[in-house]
Structure formats: structure tokens, C-alpha cells
Amino acid sequence: MFLFYKVNQLEERLEYALSEDGGDYLTLRQSREALRNNPNANSERFATSVKSVLGATNTKGGKADNTVDGEQTTQDADGKEQSSTNAGNETDSKETKRVYLTFDDGPSIYTGQILDVLAANNVKATFFVIGRDEEYYDYYKRIVDEGHTLGMHSYSHVYQDLYASVESFGDEIEKLNDLLYKVTGTKSSIFRFPGGSSNNVAPLPIQDYIAYLNEHNINYYDWNALNGDAVTSGLSPEQLVNNIMNDVENNQDSIVLMHDLQTTHTTVESLQLLIDTLKSEGYEILPIDADTPLIQHVSCNSVEE
């Protein structure tokens, strides 16, 4: 169980690990599915795949992201676990399961198509956007005007610039929010860390950046399900949907990570199938709002007052 959830939370970091370690994402997925379908199978091969692809557990800033039996935790450098009280990951079979579709890195050439599919199905989603040129301004407006949630994902999405200091981090958020207000007339109060709050890229402890968000009343959301569109190319729309459905089945609330990029056209192609599949299996599809559980790899409560 630990391995299933570890992959769910940290899979976005594969794009770094793959280039460094030569790991094979497809082997990881295949091993994962084999183990899921046969719990009695030898898990040694799967564990080896996870280690080779993900590399060492993140301990930057004295914290490491961890998950045990579906409970999201952080871990001190000495190995002491600290449970996150806002994981929102327990399953209640009596209650309708909720799914929050989120799209990172837009607007892009595909944003209009994504919005068209959502509108045709009367589905609302959440877009964690970055700063774009004026040619994309209409997409910011459409997101807001059509009732979706507009979130921030940094202005530049350049890791070394964004995470260089708390000041640069805050400057990017302020710059992006000023742009969104100028274009849409509204400011955003939600954020997603590029790489997630469990990323191993930031040079400072992640709590330093979290403290800034807490101080400015900005909630941040990670994910506990994803389609894998940013970690490997060539996945079919059906494979993307299957990846998501395998992840959401064990969650009461699922925040699904997808990407709105020029390189992720199959995500657009998979969207109608995803919506149809979720609805047919009884899931409620919602945008992130004030009632959404704070699904976070590293809890906002990890910052000392």
C-alpha cells in the first residue's frame, strides 16, 4: 500500500529522475498494475522500479514526503513521522466520491478545447495557470467567465527563479495575481507549487514558502491522482484515463493532476472519455472551492507559528 500511494504523490518528479537515473516509467506502471492485480506477488521488482525511478526520498529542508496506508505524512530527517490532518484521502463507501479535475501550466493552444469539452458536459474544473503573453488573455477570462476556478502556478514556472528565495517566490505570486486581476477583474487565493509541495528542487525548506502562503491567506493544493501526461510521451487517451481511475478508486476526495501544455494533446483527447467514465461510475466532478479538502503532500500546519 505504501508504494501505491508513494507513486501517486511523487510521480510528477519522474521527469527529473528519468533524466538522471534512466528509469523506465512504463516499467513502473506495469509493475504497479501487476502488483495491484496480484497482491500476493513478489513486490521486490516493483520496489526496485520505484527506487530507480524516484530516487532517494526528498529530505530537503529536514523534511521528507511520505505516505503510509493512505495517510499523508511528513517525516523529519531523523525518521519521525508527522501525520497531515488534512489529507482528505479516506474512503467512505456510503458517500458519493468527489473528483476535482485540475490543469497545470496553461493557458496553451489547447485551453480553448478543454473549456469547450467542459462546457459541453456542464463540468467545472480548476486551472492552475502561469503568466502568458497577451494572445492568451482571453483564456484567463473564459476560465473565470465560464465558472471554473482560477488558481496560480507561479508566473514563470522557472524553478531556479521561483524558488531562489522567499522574496522571489512572493514576487512571482504577486506578479501573476496582478495580471489575473488586470485581465479578469478577480484575484486568486489558491496556489499549486510547481513540482508539488514535496518537490526536491527548492533550495530552501518548503516550510519557508508555505509560511509566505499562510501569511497571505493563500491555500495550496497538491494532488492524489494523476494521468501521467507530463512524465512520459505516447500514452493513449485510454491509458491516461485508466491511470486516473486506478488512482481515484481508493479516495473519497481526489484531486487529479493533468497538464494544459502544447505537448499534452492526448490529455485534451482523453477528457471526454474521462468525464464519461467518472460519471458512469458515480463520481461527482467539482471545481476546487472553499469546501475542498486541503490535499497537501506537506501540510500547511507544518509551519511553526
Coordinates of C-alpha atoms in Angstrom, one line a residue:
M1 CA 0.0 0.0 0.0
F2 CA 2.8 2.4 0.8
L3 CA 4.3 2.0 -2.7
F4 CA 1.0 2.7 -4.5
Y5 CA 0.5 6.0 -2.7
K6 CA 4.1 7.0 -2.9
V7 CA 3.9 6.7 -6.7
N8 CA 0.6 8.7 -6.7
Q9 CA 2.1 11.6 -4.8
L10 CA 5.6 11.9 -6.3
E11 CA 5.1 10.8 -9.9
E12 CA 5.4 14.2 -11.3
R13 CA 9.1 14.2 -10.2
L14 CA 9.8 11.3 -12.6
E15 CA 10.6 13.8 -15.3
Y16 CA 13.7 14.7 -13.3
A17 CA 14.5 11.2 -12.1
L18 CA 14.1 9.7 -15.5
S19 CA 16.7 12.0 -17.0
E20 CA 19.1 11.4 -14.1
D21 CA 18.7 7.7 -13.5
G22 CA 17.4 6.3 -16.8
G23 CA 14.4 4.9 -15.0
D24 CA 11.5 3.5 -17.1
Y25 CA 8.1 5.0 -16.4
L26 CA 6.2 2.3 -18.3
T27 CA 8.0 -0.4 -16.4
L28 CA 7.0 1.3 -13.2
R29 CA 3.3 1.5 -14.2
Q30 CA 3.3 -2.1 -15.5
S31 CA 4.9 -3.3 -12.3
R32 CA 2.4 -1.3 -10.2
E33 CA -0.6 -2.8 -12.1
A34 CA 0.7 -6.3 -11.8
L35 CA 1.1 -5.9 -8.1
R36 CA -2.3 -4.3 -7.7
N37 CA -3.9 -7.2 -9.6
N38 CA -2.0 -9.9 -7.6
P39 CA -1.3 -8.7 -4.1
N40 CA 0.5 -11.9 -3.3
A41 CA 3.0 -11.3 -6.0
N42 CA 6.6 -10.7 -5.1
S43 CA 6.9 -6.9 -4.7
E44 CA 10.7 -6.8 -4.8
R45 CA 10.7 -6.0 -8.5
F46 CA 8.2 -3.2 -8.1
A47 CA 10.1 -1.7 -5.2
T48 CA 13.3 -1.7 -7.3
S49 CA 11.4 0.1 -10.1
V50 CA 10.1 2.8 -7.7
K51 CA 13.6 3.3 -6.2
S52 CA 15.3 3.5 -9.6
V53 CA 12.7 6.0 -11.0
L54 CA 12.0 8.2 -8.0
G55 CA 15.4 8.0 -6.4
A56 CA 16.0 8.9 -2.8
T57 CA 13.2 10.3 -0.7
N58 CA 13.2 14.0 -0.5
T59 CA 14.8 15.3 2.7
K60 CA 15.5 18.8 1.6
G61 CA 15.0 21.3 4.4
G62 CA 14.9 18.5 7.0
K63 CA 11.6 17.1 5.8
A64 CA 10.7 14.1 3.6
D65 CA 7.4 13.4 2.0
N66 CA 5.9 10.0 2.9
T67 CA 2.6 8.1 2.9
V68 CA 1.6 5.0 4.8
D69 CA -1.6 3.1 4.2
G70 CA -3.2 6.1 2.5
E71 CA -2.3 8.6 5.3
Q72 CA -0.2 11.5 4.0
T73 CA 2.6 12.4 6.3
T74 CA 5.8 14.4 6.5
Q75 CA 8.9 13.0 8.0
D76 CA 11.7 14.6 10.0
A77 CA 15.3 13.9 9.0
D78 CA 15.6 11.6 11.9
G79 CA 12.7 9.5 10.6
K80 CA 9.9 10.6 12.9
E81 CA 6.6 10.8 11.1
Q82 CA 4.2 13.6 11.4
S83 CA 0.6 13.0 10.1
S84 CA -1.1 15.5 7.9
T85 CA -4.6 16.1 9.3
N86 CA -6.0 17.5 6.0
A87 CA -5.2 14.7 3.6
G88 CA -8.8 14.0 2.8
N89 CA -8.0 10.6 1.5
E90 CA -10.1 8.2 3.5
T91 CA -12.8 6.3 1.6
D92 CA -16.4 6.3 2.8
S93 CA -18.4 3.9 0.7
K94 CA -21.7 5.5 1.8
E95 CA -20.8 8.9 0.5
T96 CA -20.5 10.0 -3.1
K97 CA -16.9 10.2 -4.1
R98 CA -15.7 13.6 -5.3
V99 CA -13.2 14.3 -8.1
Y100 CA -11.6 17.7 -8.8
L101 CA -10.1 17.9 -12.2
T102 CA -7.1 20.3 -12.3
F103 CA -5.0 21.5 -15.2
D104 CA -1.5 22.9 -14.7
D105 CA 0.7 25.2 -16.8
G106 CA -1.8 26.8 -19.1
P107 CA -3.1 28.7 -20.9
S108 CA -2.0 26.9 -24.0
I109 CA -3.1 26.3 -27.6
Y110 CA -5.4 23.6 -26.1
T111 CA -7.1 25.6 -23.4
G112 CA -10.0 26.5 -25.6
Q113 CA -10.6 22.9 -26.5
I114 CA -10.5 21.9 -22.8
L115 CA -13.0 24.6 -22.0
D116 CA -15.3 23.5 -24.8
V117 CA -15.4 19.9 -23.6
L118 CA -16.1 21.0 -20.1
A119 CA -18.9 23.3 -21.2
A120 CA -20.5 20.6 -23.4
N121 CA -20.7 18.4 -20.3
N122 CA -21.6 21.1 -17.8
V123 CA -18.4 20.3 -15.8
K124 CA -16.4 22.8 -13.8
A125 CA -12.7 22.4 -13.3
T126 CA -9.7 24.2 -11.8
F127 CA -6.8 25.8 -13.8
F128 CA -3.5 26.5 -12.1
V129 CA -2.1 29.0 -14.6
I130 CA 1.2 30.7 -15.2
G131 CA 2.0 34.1 -16.8
R132 CA 1.4 34.2 -20.5
D133 CA 1.5 36.9 -23.3
E134 CA -1.5 38.9 -24.3
E135 CA -2.5 36.5 -27.0
Y136 CA -3.6 34.1 -24.2
Y137 CA -5.5 36.7 -22.1
D138 CA -8.9 35.6 -23.5
Y139 CA -8.4 32.2 -22.0
Y140 CA -7.9 33.6 -18.5
K141 CA -11.2 35.4 -19.0
R142 CA -13.0 32.3 -20.3
I143 CA -11.9 30.3 -17.3
V144 CA -13.5 32.8 -14.9
D145 CA -16.5 33.7 -17.0
E146 CA -17.5 30.1 -17.5
G147 CA -17.4 29.4 -13.8
H148 CA -14.2 27.5 -13.3
T149 CA -11.7 28.1 -10.5
L150 CA -8.6 30.1 -11.4
G151 CA -5.5 29.1 -9.4
M152 CA -1.9 30.3 -9.5
H153 CA 1.0 28.1 -10.5
S154 CA 3.7 30.9 -10.4
Y155 CA 4.4 33.5 -13.1
S156 CA 7.4 31.9 -14.8
H157 CA 7.4 28.3 -13.8
V158 CA 11.2 28.5 -13.9
Y159 CA 12.2 26.6 -10.8
Q160 CA 15.6 28.3 -10.2
D161 CA 13.9 31.8 -10.4
L162 CA 10.7 31.0 -8.5
Y163 CA 12.4 29.1 -5.6
A164 CA 15.6 31.2 -5.4
S165 CA 14.3 33.0 -2.3
V166 CA 11.1 33.6 -0.4
E167 CA 11.2 37.1 -1.9
S168 CA 11.4 35.8 -5.4
F169 CA 8.6 33.3 -4.6
G170 CA 6.4 36.1 -3.4
D171 CA 7.2 38.4 -6.3
E172 CA 6.1 35.8 -8.8
I173 CA 2.8 35.2 -7.0
E174 CA 2.1 38.9 -6.7
K175 CA 3.0 39.5 -10.4
L176 CA 0.8 36.7 -11.6
N177 CA -2.1 37.8 -9.4
D178 CA -1.8 41.4 -10.6
L179 CA -2.0 40.0 -14.2
L180 CA -5.1 37.9 -13.4
Y181 CA -6.8 40.9 -11.8
K182 CA -6.0 43.1 -14.7
V183 CA -7.4 40.6 -17.2
T184 CA -10.3 39.1 -15.3
G185 CA -11.2 41.5 -12.6
T186 CA -10.6 38.9 -9.9
K187 CA -7.6 37.7 -7.9
S188 CA -6.9 34.1 -7.0
S189 CA -6.5 32.8 -3.5
I190 CA -5.2 29.3 -4.3
F191 CA -1.9 28.0 -5.5
R192 CA -0.1 24.9 -6.6
F193 CA 3.6 24.5 -6.1
P194 CA 5.5 23.7 -9.4
G195 CA 6.7 20.2 -8.6
G196 CA 4.3 19.9 -5.7
S197 CA 4.9 20.9 -2.0
S198 CA 7.0 17.7 -1.8
N199 CA 9.3 18.8 -4.6
N200 CA 13.1 18.2 -4.3
V201 CA 14.0 21.3 -6.3
A202 CA 13.5 24.2 -3.9
P203 CA 16.8 25.1 -2.2
L204 CA 15.1 26.3 0.9
P205 CA 12.9 24.3 3.3
I206 CA 9.4 24.1 1.7
Q207 CA 8.0 25.5 5.0
D208 CA 9.6 28.8 4.2
Y209 CA 7.4 29.2 1.1
I210 CA 4.4 27.7 2.9
A211 CA 4.8 30.4 5.6
Y212 CA 4.5 33.1 2.9
L213 CA 1.3 31.5 1.6
N214 CA -0.1 31.2 5.1
E215 CA 0.7 34.8 5.8
H216 CA -1.1 35.9 2.7
N217 CA -4.1 33.6 3.2
I218 CA -3.4 31.6 0.1
N219 CA -4.3 27.9 0.2
Y220 CA -2.3 25.4 -1.8
Y221 CA -3.4 22.1 -3.3
D222 CA -1.3 19.2 -4.4
W223 CA -2.9 16.0 -5.9
N224 CA -3.5 12.4 -5.0
A225 CA -4.3 11.2 -8.6
L226 CA -2.8 11.9 -12.0
N227 CA -2.9 10.8 -15.6
G228 CA 0.9 10.7 -16.1
D229 CA 0.8 13.1 -19.1
A230 CA 3.9 15.0 -18.0
V231 CA 6.2 12.1 -17.3
T232 CA 6.0 10.1 -20.4
S233 CA 5.0 10.6 -24.0
G234 CA 3.0 8.2 -26.2
L235 CA 0.3 7.3 -23.7
S236 CA -3.1 6.9 -25.4
P237 CA -6.2 8.7 -24.1
E238 CA -7.4 5.3 -22.8
Q239 CA -4.2 4.8 -20.8
L240 CA -4.4 8.3 -19.4
V241 CA -8.0 7.7 -18.2
N242 CA -7.0 4.3 -16.8
N243 CA -4.2 5.8 -14.8
I244 CA -6.7 8.3 -13.2
M245 CA -9.3 5.7 -12.5
N246 CA -6.8 3.4 -10.8
D247 CA -5.8 6.3 -8.5
V248 CA -9.3 7.7 -7.6
E249 CA -10.9 4.4 -6.7
N250 CA -9.4 4.4 -3.2
N251 CA -10.0 8.1 -2.4
Q252 CA -13.1 9.8 -1.0
D253 CA -11.8 13.1 -2.5
S254 CA -9.4 13.0 -5.4
I255 CA -7.6 16.0 -6.8
V256 CA -6.5 14.9 -10.3
L257 CA -3.3 16.4 -11.8
M258 CA -3.3 17.0 -15.6
H259 CA -1.5 19.5 -17.8
D260 CA -2.6 22.1 -20.3
L261 CA 0.5 22.2 -22.4
Q262 CA 1.3 22.2 -26.1
T263 CA 2.9 18.8 -25.6
T264 CA 0.0 17.2 -23.9
H265 CA -2.6 17.0 -26.7
T266 CA -3.7 13.5 -25.6
T267 CA -5.0 15.0 -22.4
V268 CA -7.5 17.0 -24.4
E269 CA -8.3 13.9 -26.4
S270 CA -8.9 11.9 -23.2
L271 CA -11.1 14.5 -21.5
Q272 CA -14.5 13.4 -22.8
L273 CA -13.7 9.7 -22.1
L274 CA -12.6 10.7 -18.6
I275 CA -15.8 12.6 -17.8
D276 CA -18.0 9.9 -19.2
T277 CA -16.1 7.2 -17.2
L278 CA -16.3 9.2 -13.9
K279 CA -20.0 10.0 -14.3
S280 CA -20.8 6.4 -15.2
E281 CA -19.1 5.2 -12.0
G282 CA -21.0 7.7 -9.9
Y283 CA -18.3 10.3 -9.1
E284 CA -19.2 13.9 -8.5
I285 CA -16.9 16.3 -10.5
L286 CA -16.3 19.6 -8.8
P287 CA -14.1 22.6 -9.1
I288 CA -11.8 23.5 -6.1
D289 CA -13.6 25.8 -3.7
A290 CA -13.6 26.7 0.0
D291 CA -15.2 23.3 0.8
T292 CA -12.5 21.2 -0.9
P293 CA -10.2 19.2 1.4
L294 CA -6.7 20.6 1.5
I295 CA -4.9 17.6 -0.1
Q296 CA -1.3 18.5 0.6
H297 CA 1.9 16.4 0.4
V298 CA 3.4 18.7 3.1
S299 CA 0.8 20.1 5.4
C300 CA 0.3 23.9 5.8
N301 CA 0.2 23.1 9.5
S302 CA 3.9 22.0 9.4
V303 CA 5.0 25.6 9.7
E304 CA 5.6 26.8 13.3
E305 CA 3.7 29.9 14.3

